[in-house]
Amino acid sequence: AQTVTQSQPEMSVQEAETVTLSCTYDTSESNYYLFWYKQPPSRQMILVIRQEAYKQQNATENRFSVNFQKAAKSFSLKISDSQLGDTAMYFCALPHGGTSYGKLTFGQGTILTVHP
Amino acid sequence: EAGVAQSPRYKIIEKRQSVAFWCNPISGHATLYWYQQILGQGPKLLIQFQNNGVVDDSQLPKDRFSAERLKGVDSTLKIQPAKLEDSAVYLCASSATLKNTEAFFGQGTRLTVV
């Protein structure tokens, strides 16, 4: 069985600063993807960024980037220039079988609060 | 493009009553998922459909939960009878195919069982 662990229940950051959210995982798949989702108070899950395990280069999407350490099974999310709209719950997720993007194992989540 | 639609947004029922949630996926999406998200936790997959067939319902408590996807489009998730521990947000998601395509989520239904 695959697992995803987020060890930071809550984080806070000042507007315009940088914050890093941690995630570790375990899977027996050799080829897989990893995702970070954002869940604002509206409850709708929004895909923030994805990483393909066979790619050594870390993924980047505007102010969001990841630090993917395959050997350590670590997948952290860095948010630069934090904005008030980044306030949300963030989930790390691992697709079943490596590539079933909708059949996901989620971590417990990290509540991120951005302060003005 | 319209997103995944769910209704109702909120529902409060007493224990032992029944309740149903409705989901309309993105047009053309063959795969549909129902997740249960208990407060403060990550979502947990309940059931996965491919068109109108069940792919995986191993985590669905079948003694009280049921789901169907008639005609391979809309889906309903039912709980009968509800228990206090069923209080959660029920999220529906859809993707174009089983693999390698992004899943899009609805805004969920928040169920409170009192």
Tab-separated table of C-alpha atoms in Angstrom:
chain	number	residue	atom	x	y	z
A	1	ALA	CA	0.000	0.000	0.000
A	2	GLN	CA	1.208	3.468	-0.778
A	3	THR	CA	1.349	6.203	1.852
A	4	VAL	CA	1.668	9.980	1.920
A	5	THR	CA	2.675	11.857	5.067
A	6	GLN	CA	2.553	15.569	5.764
A	7	SER	CA	4.040	16.334	9.159
A	8	GLN	CA	3.151	20.036	9.386
A	9	PRO	CA	-0.505	20.493	10.411
A	10	GLU	CA	-0.248	24.277	10.213
A	11	MET	CA	2.130	26.859	8.787
A	12	SER	CA	2.026	30.614	8.639
A	13	VAL	CA	3.971	33.165	6.614
A	14	GLN	CA	4.036	36.885	6.063
A	15	GLU	CA	2.906	38.245	2.746
A	16	ALA	CA	5.740	38.384	0.160
A	17	GLU	CA	7.861	35.874	2.074
A	18	THR	CA	8.718	32.279	1.146
A	19	VAL	CA	7.364	29.152	2.786
A	20	THR	CA	8.085	25.450	2.294
A	21	LEU	CA	5.607	22.646	2.942
A	22	SER	CA	6.933	19.134	3.492
A	23	CYS	CA	5.733	15.765	2.243
A	24	THR	CA	7.133	12.256	2.334
A	25	TYR	CA	5.686	9.261	0.558
A	26	ASP	CA	6.128	5.591	-0.070
A	27	THR	CA	5.291	3.650	-3.204
A	28	SER	CA	6.412	0.476	-4.905
A	29	GLU	CA	5.946	1.981	-8.350
A	30	SER	CA	9.049	2.748	-10.388
A	31	ASN	CA	7.357	5.356	-12.537
A	32	TYR	CA	4.892	7.704	-10.918
A	33	TYR	CA	3.720	11.254	-10.532
A	34	LEU	CA	3.336	13.421	-7.462
A	35	PHE	CA	0.947	16.305	-7.019
A	36	TRP	CA	0.328	19.256	-4.741
A	37	TYR	CA	-3.287	20.364	-4.430
A	38	LYS	CA	-4.676	23.539	-2.894
A	39	GLN	CA	-8.049	23.533	-1.137
A	40	PRO	CA	-9.335	27.018	-0.324
A	41	PRO	CA	-12.404	27.604	1.891
A	42	SER	CA	-14.593	27.027	-1.176
A	43	ARG	CA	-13.527	23.347	-0.769
A	44	GLN	CA	-12.671	22.847	-4.436
A	45	MET	CA	-9.398	20.998	-4.916
A	46	ILE	CA	-7.106	22.797	-7.348
A	47	LEU	CA	-4.005	21.201	-8.823
A	48	VAL	CA	-1.025	23.446	-8.088
A	49	ILE	CA	1.909	21.531	-9.492
A	50	ARG	CA	2.925	18.044	-10.612
A	51	GLN	CA	6.240	16.214	-10.742
A	52	GLU	CA	7.140	13.197	-12.854
A	53	ALA	CA	9.375	10.852	-10.886
A	54	TYR	CA	11.626	9.981	-13.811
A	55	LYS	CA	12.459	13.645	-14.365
A	56	GLN	CA	15.366	14.877	-12.282
A	57	GLN	CA	14.511	18.507	-12.878
A	58	ASN	CA	12.225	19.972	-10.237
A	59	ALA	CA	8.898	21.289	-11.510
A	60	THR	CA	8.094	25.003	-11.388
A	61	GLU	CA	4.814	26.840	-11.929
A	62	ASN	CA	5.169	30.589	-11.495
A	63	ARG	CA	5.648	31.182	-7.730
A	64	PHE	CA	5.342	27.476	-6.915
A	65	SER	CA	8.220	25.037	-7.126
A	66	VAL	CA	9.044	21.627	-5.714
A	67	ASN	CA	12.109	19.989	-4.235
A	68	PHE	CA	11.841	16.363	-5.302
A	69	GLN	CA	14.269	13.942	-3.660
A	70	LYS	CA	13.442	10.537	-5.130
A	71	ALA	CA	15.864	8.480	-3.058
A	72	ALA	CA	14.589	10.056	0.146
A	73	LYS	CA	10.977	9.889	-1.097
A	74	SER	CA	10.544	13.526	-0.251
A	75	PHE	CA	8.436	16.059	-2.171
A	76	SER	CA	8.276	19.553	-0.712
A	77	LEU	CA	6.433	22.589	-2.065
A	78	LYS	CA	7.991	26.047	-1.998
A	79	ILE	CA	5.784	29.094	-2.374
A	80	SER	CA	7.677	32.284	-3.161
A	81	ASP	CA	6.353	35.820	-2.771
A	82	SER	CA	3.393	34.534	-0.755
A	83	GLN	CA	0.057	36.217	-1.394
A	84	LEU	CA	-3.079	36.460	0.740
A	85	GLY	CA	-4.859	34.289	-1.829
A	86	ASP	CA	-2.457	31.455	-1.075
A	87	THR	CA	-4.201	30.946	2.263
A	88	ALA	CA	-5.643	27.431	2.000
A	89	MET	CA	-5.130	23.825	2.942
A	90	TYR	CA	-2.449	22.108	0.863
A	91	PHE	CA	-2.365	18.404	0.122
A	92	CYS	CA	0.380	16.245	-1.260
A	93	ALA	CA	-1.042	13.396	-3.364
A	94	LEU	CA	0.182	10.236	-5.046
A	95	PRO	CA	-1.749	8.532	-7.864
A	96	HIS	CA	-2.499	4.839	-7.532
A	97	GLY	CA	-0.442	2.747	-9.871
A	98	GLY	CA	1.694	5.791	-10.487
A	99	THR	CA	-0.414	7.248	-13.279
A	100	SER	CA	-4.077	7.087	-12.313
A	101	TYR	CA	-4.323	10.840	-11.782
A	102	GLY	CA	-7.786	10.811	-10.249
A	103	LYS	CA	-7.323	7.812	-7.960
A	104	LEU	CA	-5.236	9.522	-5.338
A	105	THR	CA	-3.763	8.879	-1.927
A	106	PHE	CA	-3.700	12.194	-0.097
A	107	GLY	CA	-1.645	13.310	2.862
A	108	GLN	CA	-3.258	14.758	5.956
A	109	GLY	CA	-2.854	18.301	4.704
A	110	THR	CA	-1.142	21.480	5.866
A	111	ILE	CA	-3.150	24.600	6.663
A	112	LEU	CA	-1.244	27.604	5.332
A	113	THR	CA	-2.126	31.091	6.535
A	114	VAL	CA	-0.613	34.124	4.822
A	115	HIS	CA	-0.632	37.214	7.032
A	116	PRO	CA	-0.659	40.771	5.651
B	1	GLU	CA	-15.933	24.837	-19.993
B	2	ALA	CA	-18.219	24.020	-17.100
B	3	GLY	CA	-16.602	22.320	-14.138
B	4	VAL	CA	-17.781	19.442	-11.980
B	5	ALA	CA	-21.138	20.304	-10.461
B	6	GLN	CA	-22.315	18.943	-7.132
B	7	SER	CA	-25.473	19.426	-5.127
B	8	PRO	CA	-26.510	20.156	-2.529
B	9	ARG	CA	-23.703	22.258	-1.070
B	10	TYR	CA	-24.793	21.596	2.495
B	11	LYS	CA	-26.983	19.011	4.141
B	12	ILE	CA	-27.918	18.431	7.765
B	13	ILE	CA	-29.709	15.219	8.719
B	14	GLU	CA	-30.398	13.212	11.808
B	15	LYS	CA	-28.692	9.900	12.376
B	16	ARG	CA	-30.463	6.924	10.838
B	17	GLN	CA	-31.939	9.103	8.094
B	18	SER	CA	-30.977	8.690	4.451
B	19	VAL	CA	-29.301	11.224	2.182
B	20	ALA	CA	-28.248	11.449	-1.464
B	21	PHE	CA	-25.645	13.541	-3.216
B	22	TRP	CA	-25.557	14.331	-6.907
B	23	CYS	CA	-22.603	14.909	-9.227
B	24	ASN	CA	-22.470	16.040	-12.837
B	25	PRO	CA	-18.942	15.592	-14.249
B	26	ILE	CA	-17.251	17.601	-16.943
B	27	SER	CA	-18.784	16.788	-20.315
B	28	GLY	CA	-17.041	13.888	-21.995
B	29	HIS	CA	-15.196	12.692	-18.895
B	30	ALA	CA	-15.395	8.926	-18.716
B	31	THR	CA	-13.990	8.470	-15.212
B	32	LEU	CA	-15.758	9.662	-12.085
B	33	TYR	CA	-14.653	9.487	-8.451
B	34	TRP	CA	-16.317	10.008	-5.090
B	35	TYR	CA	-14.156	10.969	-2.126
B	36	GLN	CA	-14.967	11.361	1.561
B	37	GLN	CA	-13.080	14.097	3.430
B	38	ILE	CA	-13.479	14.087	7.187
B	39	LEU	CA	-12.729	17.428	8.823
B	40	GLY	CA	-8.993	18.019	9.164
B	41	GLN	CA	-8.016	15.038	7.000
B	42	GLY	CA	-7.155	14.371	3.401
B	43	PRO	CA	-9.823	13.002	1.059
B	44	LYS	CA	-10.253	9.237	0.901
B	45	LEU	CA	-11.457	7.528	-2.263
B	46	LEU	CA	-14.812	5.786	-1.880
B	47	ILE	CA	-15.583	4.630	-5.409
B	48	GLN	CA	-14.362	4.997	-8.970
B	49	PHE	CA	-16.474	4.628	-12.117
B	50	GLN	CA	-15.412	4.176	-15.695
B	51	ASN	CA	-18.411	5.156	-17.822
B	52	ASN	CA	-21.271	3.384	-16.008
B	53	GLY	CA	-19.177	0.549	-14.563
B	54	VAL	CA	-17.509	0.355	-11.158
B	55	VAL	CA	-13.710	0.123	-11.310
B	56	ASP	CA	-12.960	0.214	-7.597
B	57	ASP	CA	-15.322	0.291	-4.625
B	58	SER	CA	-13.048	-1.426	-2.118
B	59	GLN	CA	-13.235	1.497	0.340
B	60	LEU	CA	-17.006	1.978	0.121
B	61	PRO	CA	-18.881	0.871	3.277
B	62	LYS	CA	-21.386	-1.155	1.334
B	63	ASP	CA	-23.664	-1.858	4.274
B	64	ARG	CA	-24.806	1.769	4.204
B	65	PHE	CA	-23.295	3.483	1.175
B	66	SER	CA	-24.302	2.980	-2.442
B	67	ALA	CA	-23.462	4.770	-5.653
B	68	GLU	CA	-24.541	4.602	-9.237
B	69	ARG	CA	-23.717	6.255	-12.495
B	70	LEU	CA	-26.584	5.709	-14.860
B	71	LYS	CA	-25.864	6.238	-18.551
B	72	GLY	CA	-22.251	6.966	-17.724
B	73	VAL	CA	-22.808	10.647	-16.984
B	74	ASP	CA	-24.349	11.866	-13.703
B	75	SER	CA	-23.750	10.018	-10.491
B	76	THR	CA	-25.467	9.770	-7.134
B	77	LEU	CA	-24.008	8.684	-3.815
B	78	LYS	CA	-26.434	7.554	-1.131
B	79	ILE	CA	-26.075	6.883	2.572
B	80	GLN	CA	-28.750	4.857	4.322
B	81	PRO	CA	-28.900	4.911	7.308
B	82	ALA	CA	-26.499	7.709	8.212
B	83	LYS	CA	-24.249	7.578	11.269
B	84	LEU	CA	-22.613	10.420	13.170
B	85	GLU	CA	-19.208	9.424	11.779
B	86	ASP	CA	-20.464	10.021	8.231
B	87	SER	CA	-20.223	13.765	8.852
B	88	ALA	CA	-17.761	14.908	6.202
B	89	VAL	CA	-17.363	16.664	2.878
B	90	TYR	CA	-18.169	14.439	-0.092
B	91	LEU	CA	-16.145	15.404	-3.133
B	92	CYS	CA	-16.795	14.335	-6.687
B	93	ALA	CA	-14.086	14.427	-9.338
B	94	SER	CA	-13.860	13.488	-12.983
B	95	SER	CA	-11.135	12.850	-15.527
B	96	ALA	CA	-11.197	12.257	-19.260
B	97	THR	CA	-9.621	8.805	-18.984
B	98	LEU	CA	-8.499	6.288	-16.356
B	99	LYS	CA	-4.852	7.247	-16.620
B	100	ASN	CA	-2.625	10.166	-17.443
B	101	THR	CA	-5.312	12.829	-17.449
B	102	GLU	CA	-5.888	15.409	-14.738
B	103	ALA	CA	-8.821	14.988	-12.394
B	104	PHE	CA	-11.034	17.998	-11.741
B	105	PHE	CA	-12.919	18.339	-8.481
B	106	GLY	CA	-16.277	19.783	-7.590
B	107	GLN	CA	-16.893	21.983	-4.560
B	108	GLY	CA	-18.259	19.117	-2.539
B	109	THR	CA	-21.247	18.577	-0.290
B	110	ARG	CA	-20.776	19.167	3.411
B	111	LEU	CA	-22.827	16.636	5.357
B	112	THR	CA	-23.553	17.055	9.041
B	113	VAL	CA	-25.215	14.165	10.857
B	114	VAL	CA	-26.724	15.116	14.215
